[in-house]
CSV table of C-alpha atoms and ligand atoms in Angstrom, one decimal:
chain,number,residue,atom,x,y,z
A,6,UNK,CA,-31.1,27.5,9.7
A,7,UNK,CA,-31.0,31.4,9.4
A,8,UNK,CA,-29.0,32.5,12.0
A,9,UNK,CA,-29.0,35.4,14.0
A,10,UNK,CA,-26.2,38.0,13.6
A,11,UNK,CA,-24.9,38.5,17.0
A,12,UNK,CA,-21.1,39.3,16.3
A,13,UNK,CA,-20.1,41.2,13.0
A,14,UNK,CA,-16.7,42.9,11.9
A,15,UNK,CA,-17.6,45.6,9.1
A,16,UNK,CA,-15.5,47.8,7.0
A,17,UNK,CA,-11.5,47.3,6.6
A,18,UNK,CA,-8.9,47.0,9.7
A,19,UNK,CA,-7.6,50.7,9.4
A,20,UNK,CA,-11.2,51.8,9.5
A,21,UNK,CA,-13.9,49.3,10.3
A,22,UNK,CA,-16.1,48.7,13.3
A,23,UNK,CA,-17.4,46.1,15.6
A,24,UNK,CA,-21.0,45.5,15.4
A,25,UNK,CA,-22.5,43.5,18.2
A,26,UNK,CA,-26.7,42.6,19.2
A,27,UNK,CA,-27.2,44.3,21.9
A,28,UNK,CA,-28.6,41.3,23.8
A,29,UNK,CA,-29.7,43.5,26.7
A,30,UNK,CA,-32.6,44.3,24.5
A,31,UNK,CA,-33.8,41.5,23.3
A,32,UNK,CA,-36.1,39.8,22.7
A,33,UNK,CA,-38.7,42.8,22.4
A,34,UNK,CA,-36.0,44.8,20.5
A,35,UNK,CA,-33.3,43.9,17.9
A,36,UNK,CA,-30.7,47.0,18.9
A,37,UNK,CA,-27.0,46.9,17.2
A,38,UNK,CA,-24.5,48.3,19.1
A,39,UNK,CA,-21.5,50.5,16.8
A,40,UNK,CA,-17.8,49.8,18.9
A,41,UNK,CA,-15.3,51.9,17.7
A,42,UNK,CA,-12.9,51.8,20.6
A,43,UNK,CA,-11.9,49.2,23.1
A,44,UNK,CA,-13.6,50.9,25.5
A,45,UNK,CA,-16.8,50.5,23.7
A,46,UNK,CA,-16.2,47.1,23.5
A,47,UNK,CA,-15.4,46.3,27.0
A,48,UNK,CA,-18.4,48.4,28.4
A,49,UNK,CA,-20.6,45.6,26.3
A,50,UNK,CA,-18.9,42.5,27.6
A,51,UNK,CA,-19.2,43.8,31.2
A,52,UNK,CA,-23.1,45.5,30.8
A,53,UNK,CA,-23.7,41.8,28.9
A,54,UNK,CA,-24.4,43.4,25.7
A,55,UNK,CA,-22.4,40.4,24.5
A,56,UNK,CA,-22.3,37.6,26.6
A,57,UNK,CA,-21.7,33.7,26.6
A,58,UNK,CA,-18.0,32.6,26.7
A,59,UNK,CA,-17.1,31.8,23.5
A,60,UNK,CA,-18.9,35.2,21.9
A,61,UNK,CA,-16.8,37.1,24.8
A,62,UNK,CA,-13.9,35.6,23.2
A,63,UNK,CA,-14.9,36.2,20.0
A,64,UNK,CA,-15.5,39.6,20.9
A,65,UNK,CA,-12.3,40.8,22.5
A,66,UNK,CA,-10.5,39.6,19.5
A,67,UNK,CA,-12.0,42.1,17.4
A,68,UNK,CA,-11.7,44.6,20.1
A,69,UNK,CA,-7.7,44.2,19.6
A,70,UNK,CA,-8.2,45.4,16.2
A,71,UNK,CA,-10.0,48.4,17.4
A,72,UNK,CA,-7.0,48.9,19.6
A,73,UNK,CA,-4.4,49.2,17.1
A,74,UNK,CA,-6.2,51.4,14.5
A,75,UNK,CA,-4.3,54.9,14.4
A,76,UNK,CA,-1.5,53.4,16.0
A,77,UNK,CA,1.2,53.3,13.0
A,78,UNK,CA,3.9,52.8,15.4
A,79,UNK,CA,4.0,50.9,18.1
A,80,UNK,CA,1.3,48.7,17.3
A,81,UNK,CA,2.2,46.0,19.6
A,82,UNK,CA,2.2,47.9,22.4
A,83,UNK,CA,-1.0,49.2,21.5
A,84,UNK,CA,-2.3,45.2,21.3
A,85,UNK,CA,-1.0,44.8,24.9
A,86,UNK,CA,-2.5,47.5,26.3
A,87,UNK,CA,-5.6,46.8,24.6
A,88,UNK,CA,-5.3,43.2,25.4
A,89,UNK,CA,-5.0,44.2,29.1
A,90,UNK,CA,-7.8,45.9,29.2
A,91,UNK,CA,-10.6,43.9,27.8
A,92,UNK,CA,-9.0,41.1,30.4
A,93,UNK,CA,-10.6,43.1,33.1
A,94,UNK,CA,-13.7,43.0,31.7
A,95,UNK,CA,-15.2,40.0,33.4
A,96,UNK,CA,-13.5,37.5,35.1
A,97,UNK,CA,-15.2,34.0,34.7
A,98,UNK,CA,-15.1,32.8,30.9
A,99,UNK,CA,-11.7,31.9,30.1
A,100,UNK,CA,-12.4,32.1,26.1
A,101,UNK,CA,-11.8,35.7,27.1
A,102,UNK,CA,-8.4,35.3,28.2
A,103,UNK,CA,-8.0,32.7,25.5
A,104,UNK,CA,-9.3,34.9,22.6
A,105,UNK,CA,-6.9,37.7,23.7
A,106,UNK,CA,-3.6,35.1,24.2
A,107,UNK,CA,-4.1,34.3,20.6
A,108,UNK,CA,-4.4,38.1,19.4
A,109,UNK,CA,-1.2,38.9,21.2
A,110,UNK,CA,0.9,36.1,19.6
A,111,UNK,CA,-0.3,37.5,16.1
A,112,UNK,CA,3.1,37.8,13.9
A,113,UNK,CA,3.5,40.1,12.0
A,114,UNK,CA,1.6,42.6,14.6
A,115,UNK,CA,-0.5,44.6,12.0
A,116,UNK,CA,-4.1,45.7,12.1
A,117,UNK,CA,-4.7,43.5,9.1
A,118,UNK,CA,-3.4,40.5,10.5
A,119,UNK,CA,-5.0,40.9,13.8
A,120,UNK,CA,-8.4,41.6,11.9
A,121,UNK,CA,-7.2,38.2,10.2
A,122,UNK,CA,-6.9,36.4,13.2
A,123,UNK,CA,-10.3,37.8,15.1
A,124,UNK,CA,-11.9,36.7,12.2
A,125,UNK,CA,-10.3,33.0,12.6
A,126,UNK,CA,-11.6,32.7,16.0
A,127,UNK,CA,-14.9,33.8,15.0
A,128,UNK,CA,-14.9,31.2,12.1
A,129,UNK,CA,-13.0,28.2,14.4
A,130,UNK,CA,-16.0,28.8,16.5
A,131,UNK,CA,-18.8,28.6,14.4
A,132,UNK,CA,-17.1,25.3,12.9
A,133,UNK,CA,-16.5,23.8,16.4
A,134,UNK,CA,-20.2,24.4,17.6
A,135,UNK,CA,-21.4,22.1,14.4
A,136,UNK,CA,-18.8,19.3,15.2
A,137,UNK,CA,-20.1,19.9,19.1
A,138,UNK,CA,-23.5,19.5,17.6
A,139,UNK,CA,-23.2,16.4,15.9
A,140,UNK,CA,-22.0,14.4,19.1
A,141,UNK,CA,-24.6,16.3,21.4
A,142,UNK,CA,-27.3,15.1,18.9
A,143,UNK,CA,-25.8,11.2,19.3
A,144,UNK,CA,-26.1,11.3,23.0
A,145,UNK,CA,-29.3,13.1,22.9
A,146,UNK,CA,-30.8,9.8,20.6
A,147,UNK,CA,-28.7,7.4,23.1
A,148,UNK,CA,-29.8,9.3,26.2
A,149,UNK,CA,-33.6,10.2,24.6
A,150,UNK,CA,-33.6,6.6,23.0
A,151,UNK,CA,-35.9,8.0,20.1
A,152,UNK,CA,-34.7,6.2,16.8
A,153,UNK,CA,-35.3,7.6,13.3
A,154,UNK,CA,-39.3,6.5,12.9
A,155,UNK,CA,-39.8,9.7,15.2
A,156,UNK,CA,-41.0,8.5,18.7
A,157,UNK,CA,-41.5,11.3,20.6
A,158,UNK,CA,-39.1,11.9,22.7
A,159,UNK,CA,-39.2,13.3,26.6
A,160,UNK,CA,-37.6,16.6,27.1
A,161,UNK,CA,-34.1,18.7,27.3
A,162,UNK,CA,-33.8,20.7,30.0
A,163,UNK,CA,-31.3,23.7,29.3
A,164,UNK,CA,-29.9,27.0,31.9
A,165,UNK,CA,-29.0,30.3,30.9
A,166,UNK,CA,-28.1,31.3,27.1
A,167,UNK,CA,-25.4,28.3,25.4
A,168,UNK,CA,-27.3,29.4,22.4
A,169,UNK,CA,-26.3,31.0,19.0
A,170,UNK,CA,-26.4,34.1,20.5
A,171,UNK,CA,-23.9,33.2,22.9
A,172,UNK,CA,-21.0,32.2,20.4
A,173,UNK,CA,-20.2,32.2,16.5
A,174,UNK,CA,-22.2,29.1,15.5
A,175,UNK,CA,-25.2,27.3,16.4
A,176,UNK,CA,-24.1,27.6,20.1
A,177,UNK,CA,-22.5,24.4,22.4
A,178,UNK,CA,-25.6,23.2,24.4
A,179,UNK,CA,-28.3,24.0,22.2
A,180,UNK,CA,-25.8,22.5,19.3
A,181,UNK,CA,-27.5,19.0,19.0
A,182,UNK,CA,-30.6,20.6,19.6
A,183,UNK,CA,-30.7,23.0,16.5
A,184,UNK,CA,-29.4,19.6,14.3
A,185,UNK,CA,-32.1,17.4,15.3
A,186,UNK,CA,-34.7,20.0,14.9
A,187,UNK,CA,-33.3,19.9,11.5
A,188,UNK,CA,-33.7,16.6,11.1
A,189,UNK,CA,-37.2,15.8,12.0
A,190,UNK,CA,-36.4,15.3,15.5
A,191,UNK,CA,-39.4,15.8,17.7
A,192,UNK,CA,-38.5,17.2,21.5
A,193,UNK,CA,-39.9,19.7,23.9
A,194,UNK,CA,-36.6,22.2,25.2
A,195,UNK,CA,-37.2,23.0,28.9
A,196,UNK,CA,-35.5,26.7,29.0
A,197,UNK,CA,-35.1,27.6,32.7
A,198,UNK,CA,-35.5,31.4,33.0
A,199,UNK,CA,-32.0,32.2,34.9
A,200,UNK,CA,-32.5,34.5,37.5
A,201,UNK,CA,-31.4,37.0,38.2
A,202,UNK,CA,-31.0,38.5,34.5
A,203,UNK,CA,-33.2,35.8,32.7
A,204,UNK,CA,-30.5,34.9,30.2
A,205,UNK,CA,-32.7,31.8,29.4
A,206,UNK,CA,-36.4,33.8,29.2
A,207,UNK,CA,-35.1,36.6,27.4
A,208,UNK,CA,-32.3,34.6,25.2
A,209,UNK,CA,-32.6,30.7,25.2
A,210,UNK,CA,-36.8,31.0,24.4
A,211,UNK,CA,-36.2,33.6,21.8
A,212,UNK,CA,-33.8,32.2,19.6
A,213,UNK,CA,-35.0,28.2,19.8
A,214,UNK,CA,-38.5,29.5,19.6
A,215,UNK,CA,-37.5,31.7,16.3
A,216,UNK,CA,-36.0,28.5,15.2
A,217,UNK,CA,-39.1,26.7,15.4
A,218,UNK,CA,-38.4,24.6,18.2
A,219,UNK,CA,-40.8,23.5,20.7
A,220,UNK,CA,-39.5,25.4,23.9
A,221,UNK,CA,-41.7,25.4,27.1
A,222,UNK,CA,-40.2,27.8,29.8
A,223,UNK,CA,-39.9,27.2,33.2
A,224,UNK,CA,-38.6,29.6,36.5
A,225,UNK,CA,-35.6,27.8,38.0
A,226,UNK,CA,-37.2,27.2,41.2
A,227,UNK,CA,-39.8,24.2,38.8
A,228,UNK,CA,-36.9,22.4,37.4
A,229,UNK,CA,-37.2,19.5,40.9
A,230,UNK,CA,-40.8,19.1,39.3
A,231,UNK,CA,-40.7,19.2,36.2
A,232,UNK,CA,-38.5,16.0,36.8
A,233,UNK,CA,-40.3,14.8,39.4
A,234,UNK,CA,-42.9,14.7,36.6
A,235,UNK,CA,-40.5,12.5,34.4
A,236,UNK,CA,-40.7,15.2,31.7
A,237,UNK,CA,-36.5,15.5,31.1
A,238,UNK,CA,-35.0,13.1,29.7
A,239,UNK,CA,-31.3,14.8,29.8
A,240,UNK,CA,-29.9,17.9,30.7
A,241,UNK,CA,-27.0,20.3,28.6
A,242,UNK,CA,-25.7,23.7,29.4
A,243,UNK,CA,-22.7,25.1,28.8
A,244,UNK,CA,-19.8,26.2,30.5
A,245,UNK,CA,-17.3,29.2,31.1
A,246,UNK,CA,-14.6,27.6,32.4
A,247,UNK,CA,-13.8,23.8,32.9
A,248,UNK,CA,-10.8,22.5,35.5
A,249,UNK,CA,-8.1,20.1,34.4
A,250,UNK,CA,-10.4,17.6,36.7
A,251,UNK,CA,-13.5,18.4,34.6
A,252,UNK,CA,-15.0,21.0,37.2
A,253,UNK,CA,-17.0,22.9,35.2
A,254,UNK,CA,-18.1,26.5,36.0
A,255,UNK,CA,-21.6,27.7,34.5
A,256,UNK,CA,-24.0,30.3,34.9
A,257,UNK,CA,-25.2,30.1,38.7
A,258,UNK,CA,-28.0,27.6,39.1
A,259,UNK,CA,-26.1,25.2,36.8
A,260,UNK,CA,-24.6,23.1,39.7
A,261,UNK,CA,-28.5,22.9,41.4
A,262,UNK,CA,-29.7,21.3,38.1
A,263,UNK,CA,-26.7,18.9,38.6
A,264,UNK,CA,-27.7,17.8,42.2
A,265,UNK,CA,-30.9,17.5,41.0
A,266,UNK,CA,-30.4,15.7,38.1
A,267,UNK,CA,-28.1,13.0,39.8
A,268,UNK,CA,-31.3,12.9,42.2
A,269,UNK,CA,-33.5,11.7,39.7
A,270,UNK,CA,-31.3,9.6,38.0
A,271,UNK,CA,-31.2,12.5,34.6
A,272,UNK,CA,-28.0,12.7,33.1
A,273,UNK,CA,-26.5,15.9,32.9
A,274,UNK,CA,-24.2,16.9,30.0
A,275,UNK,CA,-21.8,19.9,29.6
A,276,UNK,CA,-20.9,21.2,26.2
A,277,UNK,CA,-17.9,23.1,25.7
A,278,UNK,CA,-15.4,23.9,23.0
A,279,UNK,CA,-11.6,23.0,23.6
A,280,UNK,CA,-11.4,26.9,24.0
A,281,UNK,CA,-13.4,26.7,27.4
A,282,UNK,CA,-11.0,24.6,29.2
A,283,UNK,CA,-8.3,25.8,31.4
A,284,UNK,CA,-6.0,22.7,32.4
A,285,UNK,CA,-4.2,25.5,34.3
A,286,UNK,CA,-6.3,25.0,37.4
A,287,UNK,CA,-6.5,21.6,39.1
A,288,UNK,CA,-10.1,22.1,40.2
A,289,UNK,CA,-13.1,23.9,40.0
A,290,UNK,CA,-12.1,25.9,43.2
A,291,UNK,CA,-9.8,28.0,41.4
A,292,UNK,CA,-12.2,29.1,38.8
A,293,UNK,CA,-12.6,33.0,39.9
A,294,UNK,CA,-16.2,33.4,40.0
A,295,UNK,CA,-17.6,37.0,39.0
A,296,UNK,CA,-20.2,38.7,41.4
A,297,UNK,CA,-22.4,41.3,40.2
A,298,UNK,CA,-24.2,44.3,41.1
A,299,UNK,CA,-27.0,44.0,43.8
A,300,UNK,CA,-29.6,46.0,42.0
A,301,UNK,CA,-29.8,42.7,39.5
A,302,UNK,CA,-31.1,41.1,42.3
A,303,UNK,CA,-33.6,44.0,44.2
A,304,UNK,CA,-34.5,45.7,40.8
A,305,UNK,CA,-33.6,44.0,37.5
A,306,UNK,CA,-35.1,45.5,34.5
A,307,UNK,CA,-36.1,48.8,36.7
A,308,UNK,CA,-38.9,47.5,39.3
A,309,UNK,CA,-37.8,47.5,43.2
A,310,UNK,CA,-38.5,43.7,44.2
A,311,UNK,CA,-36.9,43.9,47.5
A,312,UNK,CA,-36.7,45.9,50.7
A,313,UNK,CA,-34.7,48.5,51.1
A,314,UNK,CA,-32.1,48.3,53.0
A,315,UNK,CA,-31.3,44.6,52.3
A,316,UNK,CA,-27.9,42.6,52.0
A,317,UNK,CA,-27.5,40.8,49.1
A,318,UNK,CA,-24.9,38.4,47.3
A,319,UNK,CA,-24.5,38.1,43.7
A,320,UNK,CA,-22.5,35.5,42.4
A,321,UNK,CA,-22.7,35.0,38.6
A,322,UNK,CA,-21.6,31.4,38.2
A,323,UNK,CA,-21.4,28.1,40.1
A,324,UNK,CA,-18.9,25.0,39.7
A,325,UNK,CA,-20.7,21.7,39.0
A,326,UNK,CA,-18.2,19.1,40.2
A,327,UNK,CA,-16.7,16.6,37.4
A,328,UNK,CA,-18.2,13.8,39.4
A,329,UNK,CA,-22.0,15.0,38.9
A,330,UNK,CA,-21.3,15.8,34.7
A,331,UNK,CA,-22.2,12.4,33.0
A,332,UNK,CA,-20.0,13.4,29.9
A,333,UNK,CA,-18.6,16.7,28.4
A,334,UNK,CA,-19.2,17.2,24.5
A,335,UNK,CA,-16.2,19.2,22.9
A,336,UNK,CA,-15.4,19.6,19.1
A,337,UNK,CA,-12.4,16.6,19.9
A,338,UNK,CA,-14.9,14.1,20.9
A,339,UNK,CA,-17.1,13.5,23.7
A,340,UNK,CA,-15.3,13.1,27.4
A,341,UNK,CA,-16.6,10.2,29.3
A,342,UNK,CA,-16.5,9.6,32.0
A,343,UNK,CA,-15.4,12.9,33.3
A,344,UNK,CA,-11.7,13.0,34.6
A,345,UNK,CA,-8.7,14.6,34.1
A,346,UNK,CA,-6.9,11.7,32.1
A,347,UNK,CA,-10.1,11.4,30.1
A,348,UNK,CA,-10.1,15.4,29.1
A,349,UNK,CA,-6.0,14.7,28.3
A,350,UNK,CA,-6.9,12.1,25.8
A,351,UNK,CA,-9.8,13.2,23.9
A,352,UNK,CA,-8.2,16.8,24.0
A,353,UNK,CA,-5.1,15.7,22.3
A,354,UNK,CA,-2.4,16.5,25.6
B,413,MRU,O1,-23.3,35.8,32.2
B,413,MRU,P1,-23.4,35.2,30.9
B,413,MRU,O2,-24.7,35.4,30.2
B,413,MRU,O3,-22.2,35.5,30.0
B,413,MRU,O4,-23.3,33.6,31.2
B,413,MRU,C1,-23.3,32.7,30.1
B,413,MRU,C2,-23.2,31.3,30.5
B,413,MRU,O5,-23.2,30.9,31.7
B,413,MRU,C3,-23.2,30.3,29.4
B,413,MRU,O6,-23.9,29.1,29.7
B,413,MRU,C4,-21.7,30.0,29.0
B,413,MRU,O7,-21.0,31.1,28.8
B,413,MRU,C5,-21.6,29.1,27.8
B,413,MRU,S1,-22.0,29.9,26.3
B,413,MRU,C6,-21.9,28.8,25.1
């Protein structure tokens, strides 16, 4: 499958760049954004230029190495401060913090090792969203029941952007779906539009339907019906942070597809790299959940939809509880059932 640059380091250490999609754009344009400082690449994570955890991650790193050009001496501090920085950037997706841990353990501190190590991440990801890939697509033929001779098979219901354009590779929930499109696999995607900035429209449509896949999308608000309807067989999204107990926090409206799911006896499937997990936190209540500007709600992309005055709240993510999540694909193996000494095995710990 050709896939769409999102994420590309060009030119040397001392003087190279960051060039990112600006995802903002799509899908009516394809726009590349030039970062030549941190700060350009910090104002694209946190304007969603770049988005999706692991491509946060993935970004960041190279943003380090933007942070130590010019900086002959003191190099390390430079990292830190750097480093520092880009954590601020958004608070939910702990590939972030992750991404930038790694950078600042890089020995010896030099632009071209840091470049070195950026570009590791970048390449661990892409390598870990195939080996996700290959156990989503065994539980989507358990879960779908459709055997090689090509039944059709009901549908996959997916939220927000998990896509290619959300990480280095073929993405973590649309993994499985990109290798058994590849293999003759015949399914309908369900891409729910994710309000409020349509991650799932503007993103999740684009890049499956430029793949060839049969996507059908949906506003949130259909998903109960479109169940009801018996038309999902299984649902897979990603996640931005999961909870030593297997909490795992997604974009918001992840943890209503979960209820709903469990309602209508759907499993529901979270795919995640190893990078995505913070066994830090005992639970999904500790994840810090990110809350974004109002106008995304009362005018996203430039028309007024609400009264003015009017109070809103904004939260960007939600925490589906380990207990709703049939299994959790990772690049280790797949985690089922869903607890904490479950994650500890398959995760190596
Ligand atoms: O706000 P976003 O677009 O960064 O939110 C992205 C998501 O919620 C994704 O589902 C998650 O990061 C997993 S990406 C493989």
């Amino acid at each position: 499958m050709e896939r769409i640059i999102n994420i590309e380091w060009t030119g040397s250490a001392e003087g190279g760049h960051l060039r990112l999609l600006d995802q903002t754009q799509l899908p009516t344009d394809t726009v590349y954004l030039d970062c030549k400082t941190v700060q350009d690449v910090w104002d694209a994570i946190k304007r969603l230029s770049v988005r999706g955890a692991p491509a946060i991650g993935i970004a960041a790193a190279y943003g380090c190495v933007l942070g130590v050009q010019g900086a002959s001496q003191g190099v390390s501090q430079a990292l830190n401060q750097a480093a520092d920085h880009l954590a601020t950037s958004r608070p939910t997706a702990v590939n972030l913090f992750w991404a930038l841990d790694r950078m600042k353990k890089v020995e010896p501190c030099t632009p071209q090792w840091l470049l070195e190590e950026a570009k590791a991440i970048h390449a661990e990801d892409e390598a870990m969203c195939r080996t996700m890939g290959e156990h989503a697509l065994s539980l989507m033929r358990q879960t779908l029941g459709q055997d090689a001779a090509g039944l059709p098979m009901p549908g996959v219901l997916t939220h927000c952007n998990a896509g290619a354009l959300a990480t280095g590779g073929i993405g973590t929930a649309t993994a499985g779906m990109y290798l058994g499109h590849q293999q003759g696999l015949k399914f309908t995607v369900y891409a729910d539009e994710t309000r409020p900035l349509l991650q799932g429209s503007r993103l999740t449509a684009y890049e499956l339907g430029q793949a060839g896949l049969d996507v059908v999308l949906i506003c949130d608000g259909m998903a109960a019906q479109v169940m009801r309807e018996g038309k999902v067989g299984m649902v897979i999204t990603g996640a931005d942070r999961i909870a030593a107990n297997g909490d795992a926090a997604n974009k918001i409206g992840t943890y209503n597809l979960a209820v709903l799911a469990k309602h209508h006896g759907v499993p529901f499937y979270v795919a995640a790299p190893s990078s995505t997990f913070d066994l830090s936190l005992a639970s999904g209540d500790l994840i810090p959940i990110e809350e974004r500007a109002a106008e995304e709600i009362t005018q996203g992309f430039g028309k007024r939809t609400a009264p003015e005055p009017v109070k809103t709240y904004s939260p960007a993510f939600d925490v589906t509880p380990a207990e709703l999540i049939r299994a959790i694909v990772t690049e280790k193996g797949v985690i089922q059932p869903v607890t904490q000494q479950r994650i500890g095995e398959v995760l190596g710990l």
